[in-house]
Amino acid sequence: MKTYTYPKSQELFQRAAKVIPCGIYGHLSPAPLIPADAYPFYASRAEGSKFWDVDGNEFIDYMCAYGPMVLGYNFKPVDDAAAKQYAEANCVTSPGPVMVELAEKLTDVVSMADWAFFAKNGNDVTTYATMIARKATGRKKMVLIKGGYHGVAPWTQTFGHHGIMEEDGQHTIRIPWNDFEAFKKVVDENPGDVAGFMATPYHHPTFVDNEMPLPGYWDKVQALCNAKGIVLIVDDIRCGFRLDIRGSHEYFGFKPDLVCFCKAIGNGYPISALVGTEALKNDAAKVFYTGSYWFSAAPMAAALKTINEMEAMDAVKMMTDFGESLKTGLIEVAANHGYDLKVTGHPAMPYLRITDDPTLMLHQDWCAECTKRGAFFSSHHNWFISTAHTQEDLERTLEIADDAFEAIKKNKE
């Protein structure tokens, strides 16, 4: 099978490195792409489940822009809704009626939601949620999960990361995932001072297997939060609308006080949302938090259409079914070559790892070989499935995976 090269991506990156810190910053930088010469750095266009890089190479995209692409790139109904709103009004002195319509939609769809607030990034709403928890309780401490990711603001990062002071985490306590006794111990040791508990609905860190909640875990966490007046916050930035259209808490059967959404909510248009219960509405109203573009109407129109389309097509089932087929197919292909491919997490957001090499270098080599053949795989991050992925994509991906396994076997000879 022919493999790709990336001369234009490399040339553009050399230019970028002279005028942009890191060339490409943040989680899209080439740093975690190992080996970096196996991956494209810049995209030229996208459609459906695929994107094309600046060298003209075509990729079936299993990262979906790291989550936002849930209905497919250039999904016309959403783009048309956004374009109509752009033509009428977007960033204006006063917000548009679509903000009210979107809030009404979210409070109708998300089972625990009585109100909604809109921003641009996931970290906007995780930060706002912590402020509301502190306002509502008059307490300082926030309990987070070790290895959990809630954004890049100083309070989300740990001391030792560049630019982070020890004081930034002074009131943050991190405990292991699925360890209810650790949470209870923190609450007991900080009587009347824990404002909130924030976690993703299941643990999906990078570089390690994803973990579902143990039976009864969320029930016990919710009960303790309710008993001690602690605000229970779900970071549904990645999982939101991929596990359950009503919020991932419904998938796991519990009721949080606040839920943070982003990624899938607007199919690529910049918008995030915090939804909450009636009990926290007045506290949310008193916490000042805003941004220059947070009332932009076009992303709200896109989000409204995205949610309507996901409901109409039963998007969660489509992504789950495709993810299951992909998982089954890839495990079978790996086994045919004598490898053990472990898949964890939800089928719509799988994390894969070849267990035959605990250093992950073998897995990195396989993901790189697949990417060079046209299936864009991340070796360290959970993948994302969209409703745009097709049976044809699946069959092509399995062919690519088969050829890539053959390549890594030959590379080791």
Coordinates of C-alpha atoms in Angstrom, one line a residue:
M1 CA 0.0 0.0 0.0
K2 CA 1.3 3.4 -0.9
T3 CA 2.3 5.7 2.0
Y4 CA 2.1 9.4 2.3
T5 CA 4.8 12.1 2.5
Y6 CA 4.3 15.6 3.8
P7 CA 6.8 18.1 2.1
K8 CA 4.3 21.0 2.1
S9 CA 3.3 20.4 5.7
Q10 CA 7.0 20.4 6.7
E11 CA 7.7 23.6 4.8
L12 CA 4.8 25.4 6.3
F13 CA 5.8 24.3 9.8
Q14 CA 9.3 25.7 9.3
R15 CA 7.8 29.0 8.3
A16 CA 5.3 28.9 11.3
A17 CA 8.1 28.1 13.8
K18 CA 9.7 31.5 13.0
V19 CA 6.5 33.5 13.8
I20 CA 4.3 31.3 16.1
P21 CA 5.4 29.8 19.4
C22 CA 5.9 26.1 18.8
G23 CA 4.8 26.5 15.2
I24 CA 1.5 24.9 16.2
Y25 CA 0.6 25.4 19.9
G26 CA -1.4 23.4 22.4
H27 CA -2.7 19.9 21.9
L28 CA -2.5 20.1 18.1
S29 CA 1.2 20.7 18.1
P30 CA 3.4 18.0 16.5
A31 CA 5.0 17.1 19.9
P32 CA 2.7 14.2 20.7
L33 CA 2.7 12.9 17.1
I34 CA 5.3 10.2 17.2
P35 CA 7.1 9.8 14.9
A36 CA 6.3 13.3 13.7
D37 CA 7.3 12.7 10.1
A38 CA 4.3 10.2 9.8
Y39 CA 1.7 12.9 10.3
P40 CA 0.4 15.9 8.4
F41 CA 0.5 19.3 10.2
Y42 CA -1.8 21.4 8.2
A43 CA -5.2 20.6 6.6
S44 CA -6.4 22.2 3.4
R45 CA -10.1 21.1 3.3
A46 CA -12.5 18.7 4.9
E47 CA -15.8 17.0 4.0
G48 CA -17.9 14.4 5.9
S49 CA -15.6 12.0 7.7
K50 CA -12.4 13.0 5.9
F51 CA -9.9 15.8 5.6
W52 CA -7.1 16.5 3.2
D53 CA -3.8 17.9 4.1
V54 CA -1.8 20.6 2.2
D55 CA 0.0 17.9 0.3
G56 CA -3.2 16.5 -1.1
N57 CA -3.3 13.4 1.1
E58 CA -6.7 12.1 2.1
F59 CA -7.4 10.9 5.7
I60 CA -10.4 9.1 7.3
D61 CA -10.4 11.2 10.5
Y62 CA -10.7 9.4 13.8
M63 CA -10.0 12.5 15.8
C64 CA -12.9 14.6 14.5
A65 CA -11.0 17.8 15.2
Y66 CA -10.4 16.4 18.7
G67 CA -14.1 16.1 19.2
P68 CA -16.1 18.9 17.7
M69 CA -16.9 17.2 14.4
V70 CA -19.8 15.0 15.4
L71 CA -22.1 15.2 12.3
G72 CA -19.3 15.4 9.8
Y73 CA -17.3 18.3 8.3
N74 CA -19.3 20.8 6.2
F75 CA -22.6 19.3 7.4
K76 CA -24.9 21.3 5.3
P77 CA -28.0 21.7 7.6
V78 CA -25.8 23.1 10.4
D79 CA -23.7 25.3 8.0
D80 CA -27.0 26.6 6.4
A81 CA -28.4 27.5 9.9
A82 CA -25.2 29.3 10.8
A83 CA -25.0 31.1 7.5
K84 CA -28.6 32.3 7.8
Q85 CA -27.8 33.6 11.2
Y86 CA -24.6 35.3 10.0
A87 CA -26.6 37.0 7.3
E88 CA -29.1 38.3 9.8
A89 CA -26.9 39.2 12.7
N90 CA -24.0 37.6 14.6
C91 CA -21.9 39.6 17.1
V92 CA -24.2 42.5 17.9
T93 CA -24.7 44.9 20.8
S94 CA -27.6 42.8 22.0
P95 CA -27.9 39.0 22.0
G96 CA -30.3 37.4 19.5
P97 CA -33.4 35.4 20.2
V98 CA -31.5 32.2 19.2
M99 CA -29.8 32.4 22.5
V100 CA -33.1 31.9 24.3
E101 CA -34.1 29.2 21.8
L102 CA -30.9 27.3 22.4
A103 CA -31.2 27.6 26.2
E104 CA -34.8 26.3 26.0
K105 CA -33.6 23.4 23.8
L106 CA -30.8 22.4 26.2
T107 CA -33.1 22.6 29.2
D108 CA -35.6 20.4 27.3
V109 CA -33.0 17.8 26.2
V110 CA -30.5 17.6 29.1
S111 CA -32.4 15.9 31.9
M112 CA -31.1 17.8 34.9
A113 CA -30.9 21.3 33.3
D114 CA -33.1 24.2 34.4
W115 CA -30.9 26.9 32.9
A116 CA -28.1 27.3 30.4
F117 CA -25.1 29.7 30.0
F118 CA -23.0 30.0 26.9
A119 CA -19.3 30.6 26.3
K120 CA -16.6 29.5 23.7
N121 CA -14.3 26.9 25.2
G122 CA -14.6 24.0 27.6
N123 CA -12.3 25.7 30.0
D124 CA -14.6 28.7 30.1
V125 CA -17.4 26.7 31.5
T126 CA -15.4 24.5 33.8
T127 CA -13.9 27.6 35.4
Y128 CA -17.4 29.3 35.7
A129 CA -18.7 26.1 37.3
T130 CA -16.0 26.2 40.0
M131 CA -16.8 29.9 40.7
I132 CA -20.5 29.1 41.0
A133 CA -19.7 26.2 43.4
R134 CA -17.6 28.5 45.6
K135 CA -20.3 31.2 45.5
A136 CA -23.1 28.8 46.4
T137 CA -21.2 27.2 49.3
G138 CA -18.9 29.9 50.5
R139 CA -16.2 27.3 50.5
K140 CA -12.7 27.1 48.9
K141 CA -11.8 23.5 48.1
M142 CA -12.3 21.8 44.8
V143 CA -11.9 18.1 44.5
L144 CA -10.6 16.8 41.1
I145 CA -9.4 13.4 39.8
K146 CA -5.7 12.7 39.3
G147 CA -5.0 12.7 35.6
G148 CA -8.3 14.4 34.8
Y149 CA -8.3 17.2 32.3
H150 CA -10.6 20.3 32.6
G151 CA -8.7 22.8 30.5
V152 CA -5.5 24.9 30.6
A153 CA -6.4 27.7 33.2
P154 CA -3.9 27.7 36.1
W155 CA -6.4 26.0 38.5
T156 CA -6.6 23.0 36.2
Q157 CA -2.9 22.4 36.0
T158 CA -0.5 21.1 38.6
F159 CA 2.6 22.7 40.0
G160 CA 5.6 21.9 37.9
H161 CA 4.0 22.8 34.6
H162 CA 5.5 25.9 33.0
G163 CA 3.9 29.1 34.2
I164 CA 2.0 27.5 37.1
M165 CA 2.6 28.6 40.7
E166 CA 2.1 26.4 43.7
E167 CA -0.5 28.8 44.9
D168 CA -2.6 28.1 41.8
G169 CA -3.5 24.7 43.2
Q170 CA -3.7 25.7 46.8
H171 CA -7.3 24.9 47.1
T172 CA -7.4 22.0 44.7
I173 CA -7.3 18.4 46.0
R174 CA -6.8 15.5 43.6
I175 CA -7.9 12.0 44.3
P176 CA -7.7 8.7 42.3
W177 CA -10.5 7.8 39.9
N178 CA -13.1 5.3 41.2
D179 CA -11.9 5.7 44.8
F180 CA -14.9 6.8 46.7
E181 CA -13.2 6.3 50.1
A182 CA -10.5 8.8 49.0
F183 CA -13.3 11.4 48.3
K184 CA -14.9 10.6 51.7
K185 CA -11.5 11.0 53.4
V186 CA -11.0 14.4 51.8
V187 CA -14.5 15.6 52.9
D188 CA -13.9 14.3 56.4
E189 CA -10.5 16.1 56.6
N190 CA -11.9 19.4 55.3
P191 CA -15.1 19.8 57.2
G192 CA -17.3 22.4 55.7
D193 CA -14.7 23.5 53.2
V194 CA -15.3 21.4 50.1
A195 CA -17.2 23.5 47.5
G196 CA -17.3 21.1 44.6
F197 CA -16.4 17.8 43.1
M198 CA -15.6 17.8 39.4
A199 CA -14.9 14.8 37.2
T200 CA -15.5 13.5 33.7
P201 CA -18.3 10.9 33.5
Y202 CA -15.7 8.2 33.0
H203 CA -12.0 8.5 33.2
H204 CA -10.4 9.2 29.8
P205 CA -6.9 10.5 30.4
T206 CA -4.1 10.3 27.8
F207 CA -1.6 7.5 27.4
V208 CA -3.4 5.0 29.6
D209 CA -6.5 2.8 29.4
N210 CA -9.8 4.6 29.9
E211 CA -11.9 3.5 32.9
M212 CA -15.6 3.3 33.4
P213 CA -17.1 4.1 36.8
L214 CA -17.3 1.1 39.2
P215 CA -20.9 -0.1 40.0
G216 CA -22.3 2.3 42.5
Y217 CA -19.5 4.8 42.3
W218 CA -21.5 7.8 41.1
D219 CA -24.4 6.9 43.4
K220 CA -22.1 7.2 46.4
V221 CA -20.5 10.3 45.2
Q222 CA -23.8 12.0 44.6
A223 CA -25.2 10.9 48.0
L224 CA -22.1 12.3 49.8
C225 CA -22.3 15.6 47.8
N226 CA -26.0 15.9 48.6
A227 CA -25.4 15.2 52.3
K228 CA -22.5 17.6 52.7
G229 CA -23.8 20.4 50.5
I230 CA -21.0 19.9 47.9
V231 CA -21.7 20.9 44.3
L232 CA -21.4 17.9 41.9
I233 CA -20.0 19.0 38.6
V234 CA -19.7 16.8 35.5
D235 CA -17.1 17.8 32.9
D236 CA -19.0 16.5 29.8
I237 CA -16.8 18.4 27.4
R238 CA -15.6 15.3 25.5
C239 CA -18.4 12.8 26.2
G240 CA -21.3 15.1 25.9
F241 CA -23.9 14.1 23.3
R242 CA -21.8 11.0 22.4
L243 CA -22.9 8.7 25.2
D244 CA -26.4 10.0 25.7
I245 CA -28.2 13.0 24.2
R246 CA -29.6 13.8 27.6
G247 CA -26.1 14.1 29.1
S248 CA -23.6 11.4 30.1
H249 CA -25.0 11.4 33.7
E250 CA -28.1 9.7 32.3
Y251 CA -25.9 7.0 30.7
F252 CA -24.5 6.3 34.2
G253 CA -27.7 7.0 36.1
F254 CA -27.0 9.9 38.5
K255 CA -27.9 13.6 38.8
P256 CA -25.2 16.3 39.0
D257 CA -25.8 19.9 39.9
L258 CA -23.8 21.4 37.0
V259 CA -22.8 19.9 33.6
C260 CA -20.2 21.4 31.2
F261 CA -20.6 20.9 27.4
C262 CA -18.4 21.9 24.4
K263 CA -17.0 19.9 21.5
A264 CA -20.0 18.1 20.0
I265 CA -22.5 20.9 20.8
G266 CA -21.9 23.0 17.7
N267 CA -20.4 20.6 15.1
G268 CA -17.3 22.8 14.8
Y269 CA -18.8 26.2 15.5
P270 CA -17.2 27.9 18.6
I271 CA -19.6 27.5 21.5
S272 CA -19.6 25.8 25.0
A273 CA -22.4 25.6 27.6
L274 CA -22.9 25.2 31.3
V275 CA -26.2 23.9 32.4
G276 CA -27.4 23.7 36.0
T277 CA -30.2 23.0 38.4
E278 CA -32.7 25.6 39.6
A279 CA -31.1 25.6 43.1
L280 CA -27.9 27.2 41.6
K281 CA -29.6 29.6 39.2
N282 CA -29.4 32.6 41.5
D283 CA -25.8 31.9 42.4
A284 CA -24.9 31.6 38.7
A285 CA -26.6 35.0 38.1
K286 CA -24.4 36.6 40.7
V287 CA -21.0 35.3 39.4
F288 CA -19.7 37.7 36.8
Y289 CA -18.2 35.9 33.8
T290 CA -18.3 37.0 30.2
G291 CA -16.2 37.3 26.9
S292 CA -16.0 39.4 23.8
Y293 CA -17.7 36.9 21.5
W294 CA -19.9 34.9 23.9
F295 CA -23.2 36.3 22.5
S296 CA -22.3 35.5 18.9
A297 CA -25.6 34.2 17.4
A298 CA -24.3 32.1 14.5
P299 CA -22.6 29.5 16.7
M300 CA -25.8 29.3 18.7
A301 CA -27.9 28.7 15.6
A302 CA -25.4 26.0 14.6
A303 CA -25.6 24.4 18.1
L304 CA -29.4 24.5 18.0
K305 CA -29.4 22.8 14.6
T306 CA -26.7 20.3 15.6
I307 CA -28.8 19.1 18.6
N308 CA -31.9 18.9 16.6
E309 CA -30.1 16.8 13.9
M310 CA -28.5 14.5 16.5
E311 CA -31.9 13.9 18.0
A312 CA -33.6 13.2 14.6
M313 CA -31.0 10.7 13.4
D314 CA -30.4 9.0 16.8
A315 CA -26.7 10.1 16.5
V316 CA -25.7 8.4 19.7
K317 CA -26.7 5.0 18.4
M318 CA -25.1 5.6 15.0
M319 CA -21.7 6.5 16.6
T320 CA -22.0 3.6 19.1
D321 CA -22.7 1.1 16.4
F322 CA -19.9 2.3 14.2
G323 CA -17.5 2.3 17.1
E324 CA -18.5 -1.2 18.1
S325 CA -17.9 -2.4 14.5
L326 CA -14.5 -0.6 14.3
K327 CA -13.5 -2.1 17.6
T328 CA -14.4 -5.6 16.6
G329 CA -12.8 -5.3 13.2
L330 CA -9.5 -3.8 14.5
I331 CA -9.1 -6.4 17.3
E332 CA -9.7 -9.2 14.7
V333 CA -7.1 -7.7 12.3
A334 CA -4.6 -7.3 15.1
A335 CA -5.1 -10.9 16.2
N336 CA -4.6 -12.2 12.6
H337 CA -1.1 -10.7 12.9
G338 CA -0.4 -12.1 16.4
Y339 CA -1.0 -8.8 18.2
D340 CA -3.4 -8.0 21.2
L341 CA -5.2 -4.8 20.6
K342 CA -7.0 -3.6 23.8
V343 CA -9.9 -1.1 23.4
T344 CA -11.3 0.8 26.4
G345 CA -13.8 3.6 26.9
H346 CA -17.1 4.1 25.2
P347 CA -17.3 2.9 21.5
A348 CA -18.0 6.4 20.3
M349 CA -14.7 7.6 22.0
P350 CA -12.5 4.5 22.1
Y351 CA -8.9 4.4 23.4
L352 CA -6.7 1.7 21.8
R353 CA -3.5 0.2 22.9
I354 CA -1.4 -2.7 21.6
T355 CA -0.6 -4.6 24.8
D356 CA 2.4 -6.5 23.4
D357 CA 4.7 -3.6 24.2
P358 CA 4.0 -1.7 27.5
T359 CA 6.2 1.2 26.3
L360 CA 3.6 2.0 23.7
M361 CA 6.3 2.4 21.1
L362 CA 4.9 -0.5 19.1
H363 CA 1.4 1.1 19.3
Q364 CA 2.9 4.5 18.2
D365 CA 4.5 2.8 15.2
W366 CA 1.2 1.1 14.2
C367 CA -0.8 4.4 14.5
A368 CA 1.9 6.2 12.4
E369 CA 1.8 3.5 9.7
C370 CA -2.0 3.7 9.6
T371 CA -1.9 7.5 9.3
K372 CA 0.6 7.3 6.5
R373 CA -1.9 5.1 4.7
G374 CA -4.9 7.4 5.2
A375 CA -6.5 6.5 8.6
F376 CA -5.6 9.3 11.0
F377 CA -5.0 7.6 14.4
S378 CA -3.7 9.2 17.6
S379 CA -1.6 6.9 19.7
H380 CA -2.0 8.6 23.0
H381 CA -5.5 10.1 23.1
N382 CA -9.0 8.7 22.9
W383 CA -10.4 8.7 19.4
F384 CA -13.8 10.2 18.3
I385 CA -16.4 8.7 16.1
S386 CA -18.9 10.8 14.1
T387 CA -22.2 10.1 12.3
A388 CA -20.4 10.8 9.0
H389 CA -18.3 7.6 9.3
T390 CA -19.5 5.1 6.7
Q391 CA -19.3 1.4 6.1
E392 CA -16.9 2.2 3.3
D393 CA -14.7 4.1 5.8
L394 CA -14.8 1.1 8.1
E395 CA -13.7 -1.4 5.3
R396 CA -11.0 1.0 4.1
T397 CA -9.8 1.5 7.7
L398 CA -9.5 -2.3 8.3
E399 CA -7.5 -2.7 5.0
I400 CA -5.2 0.1 6.2
A401 CA -4.8 -1.4 9.6
D402 CA -4.0 -4.8 8.1
D403 CA -1.3 -3.3 5.9
A404 CA 0.1 -1.3 8.8
F405 CA 0.4 -4.4 11.0
E406 CA 2.3 -6.1 8.2
A407 CA 4.6 -3.0 7.9
I408 CA 5.5 -2.9 11.6
K409 CA 6.3 -6.7 11.5
K410 CA 8.6 -6.1 8.6
N411 CA 10.2 -3.1 10.4
K412 CA 11.2 -5.3 13.3
E413 CA 12.8 -8.0 11.1

